[in-house]
Amino acid sequence: MTPEIEITGLSKVFGQGAAAFRALTDIDLTVGTGEFFTLLGPSGCGKTTLLRMIAGFEAPTTGSLRINGDEVAGKGPNARPVNTVFQNYALFPHMTVAQNIGFGLKMLGRPRAEVDTTVAEMLRLVRMEAMAGRKPSEISGGQQQRVALARALAPRPRVLLLDEPLSALDLKLRKEMQSELKRLQSETGITFVFVTHDQEEALTMSDRIAVMSAGRILQLGTPHDIYHAPADRFVADFIGDTNFLTLPVIAVSGARATLTLPGGQTAEAILPDGVAPTPGQSVTAILRPEQAILTEPPGATLTATVRSAVFFGTDTHLHLTLGDGQPFVLRRQNTGDLPVPEPGSIVGLTLGPGVLRVVRD
């Protein structure tokens, strides 16, 4: 992977003395050229501060920040090969769509012919050719989002920074724009650094994700790795829905532990690196709601009492209570005319091999 952004030991402290607030602590991060990279975390985790430092709007307290091999920690936004798309699209209301897209190029002193050619190219890229002469007030929110993207892409920056640009859109439009963003990134080959608190956005668009909390990166990896092998309880809880089960250890062999399930049956669980529990110790194991299969109680791995069923269209979530009182959620796809268990009924659950995973608390 050729590095586009290299961050080493980056920290940011706001204020001084007793009022000082550490927003980022010892961030080490490399983003590859042409990568769709996402900073994911809850509000206040430091993801937007990190994005603003890459953009040049905030100066680091300590550390190094290189873009395309050049140290930029002491340079302003206009001296960096980056552009930023914010939550507020900030389009000029008195300008047409085409004029908005070409504005940055004009400010850079590009020739008129180059501006016109680039604007036409950007309009085709974001599929807005028919809207070129309209004002921002005459187009929809999703179309305004595309114009803001086209304006940011027009100068062909090495890196495009996106600060929760889909948050103002309704659910259906947001999903459509997720596909559009991924398409734009793929077609342009520009490195995208995307900030969001929305796990679905991160999972569906990203090549890699950095999950952040309290100014630190807790886990860095592909969407598949972060979803299926979360580093700790926080990541497992933040990425998708998760069942957390407290289970006693019977035996440990290499990277696997044998655990006792509620009801007395046993199952193997994958251990994270560096974790070696002892027999008799209780650990926290995770199981995603879609990783258990609803079966008849006889011969099932687990039995549970149905508390409620919630219909979500594509699937139904069954809220259950296991035999030892621990809560459990099972997600079942609504394929065919499957009966929904009644509250109070007893159901069986079957677990596939390798689905249980121990996590650090």
PDB file of N, CA and C in Angstrom, residues 8 52 62 82 88 112 117 121 134 139 158 187 193 247 281 295 311 313 355:
ATOM      1  N   THR A   8       2.028  10.265  12.653  1.00  0.00           N
ATOM      2  CA  THR A   8       2.855   9.617  13.683  1.00  0.00           C
ATOM      3  C   THR A   8       2.816  10.436  14.968  1.00  0.00           C
ATOM      4  N   ARG A  52      -9.918  17.716  10.846  1.00  0.00           N
ATOM      5  CA  ARG A  52      -9.566  19.133  10.736  1.00  0.00           C
ATOM      6  C   ARG A  52      -8.046  19.329  10.784  1.00  0.00           C
ATOM      7  N   THR A  62       1.467  17.892  19.274  1.00  0.00           N
ATOM      8  CA  THR A  62       2.699  17.128  19.005  1.00  0.00           C
ATOM      9  C   THR A  62       2.439  16.205  17.831  1.00  0.00           C
ATOM     10  N   VAL A  82      -5.493  19.082  -0.409  1.00  0.00           N
ATOM     11  CA  VAL A  82      -6.730  18.483   0.106  1.00  0.00           C
ATOM     12  C   VAL A  82      -7.895  19.440  -0.120  1.00  0.00           C
ATOM     13  N   ASN A  88     -22.624  21.098   6.268  1.00  0.00           N
ATOM     14  CA  ASN A  88     -23.319  22.179   5.581  1.00  0.00           C
ATOM     15  C   ASN A  88     -22.628  22.394   4.241  1.00  0.00           C
ATOM     16  N   ARG A 112     -10.012  30.040 -18.487  1.00  0.00           N
ATOM     17  CA  ARG A 112     -11.452  29.883 -18.681  1.00  0.00           C
ATOM     18  C   ARG A 112     -11.789  28.565 -19.380  1.00  0.00           C
ATOM     19  N   THR A 117     -14.160  23.133 -19.180  1.00  0.00           N
ATOM     20  CA  THR A 117     -13.994  21.698 -19.442  1.00  0.00           C
ATOM     21  C   THR A 117     -14.143  20.890 -18.160  1.00  0.00           C
ATOM     22  N   GLU A 121     -16.987  18.144 -17.019  1.00  0.00           N
ATOM     23  CA  GLU A 121     -16.584  16.807 -16.577  1.00  0.00           C
ATOM     24  C   GLU A 121     -17.187  16.469 -15.223  1.00  0.00           C
ATOM     25  N   ARG A 134     -29.362  25.742 -12.788  1.00  0.00           N
ATOM     26  CA  ARG A 134     -30.249  26.005 -11.654  1.00  0.00           C
ATOM     27  C   ARG A 134     -29.482  26.561 -10.462  1.00  0.00           C
ATOM     28  N   ILE A 139     -32.877  22.965  -6.363  1.00  0.00           N
ATOM     29  CA  ILE A 139     -32.551  21.545  -6.437  1.00  0.00           C
ATOM     30  C   ILE A 139     -32.707  20.915  -5.056  1.00  0.00           C
ATOM     31  N   ARG A 158      -5.406  15.649  -3.961  1.00  0.00           N
ATOM     32  CA  ARG A 158      -4.896  14.298  -3.684  1.00  0.00           C
ATOM     33  C   ARG A 158      -5.790  13.600  -2.669  1.00  0.00           C
ATOM     34  N   GLU A 187     -14.151   5.974  -9.346  1.00  0.00           N
ATOM     35  CA  GLU A 187     -13.923   6.522 -10.676  1.00  0.00           C
ATOM     36  C   GLU A 187     -12.802   7.561 -10.684  1.00  0.00           C
ATOM     37  N   VAL A 193     -11.121  10.453   2.882  1.00  0.00           N
ATOM     38  CA  VAL A 193     -11.130  10.254   4.332  1.00  0.00           C
ATOM     39  C   VAL A 193     -12.488  10.742   4.823  1.00  0.00           C
ATOM     40  N   LEU A 247     -19.828 -16.165  30.372  1.00  0.00           N
ATOM     41  CA  LEU A 247     -19.785 -17.624  30.365  1.00  0.00           C
ATOM     42  C   LEU A 247     -18.520 -18.131  31.056  1.00  0.00           C
ATOM     43  N   GLN A 281     -12.630 -19.416  35.274  1.00  0.00           N
ATOM     44  CA  GLN A 281     -12.801 -17.965  35.099  1.00  0.00           C
ATOM     45  C   GLN A 281     -13.972 -17.696  34.159  1.00  0.00           C
ATOM     46  N   THR A 295     -34.602 -22.952  16.198  1.00  0.00           N
ATOM     47  CA  THR A 295     -34.916 -24.368  15.999  1.00  0.00           C
ATOM     48  C   THR A 295     -35.922 -24.813  17.055  1.00  0.00           C
ATOM     49  N   PHE A 311     -40.976  -6.534  14.196  1.00  0.00           N
ATOM     50  CA  PHE A 311     -40.930  -6.686  12.746  1.00  0.00           C
ATOM     51  C   PHE A 311     -40.191  -5.515  12.122  1.00  0.00           C
ATOM     52  N   GLY A 313     -39.475  -5.546   8.590  1.00  0.00           N
ATOM     53  CA  GLY A 313     -39.628  -5.640   7.141  1.00  0.00           C
ATOM     54  C   GLY A 313     -38.803  -6.778   6.588  1.00  0.00           C
ATOM     55  N   VAL A 355     -18.667 -19.281  15.801  1.00  0.00           N
ATOM     56  CA  VAL A 355     -19.358 -17.986  15.850  1.00  0.00           C
ATOM     57  C   VAL A 355     -19.158 -17.280  17.190  1.00  0.00           C
TER      58      VAL A 355
END
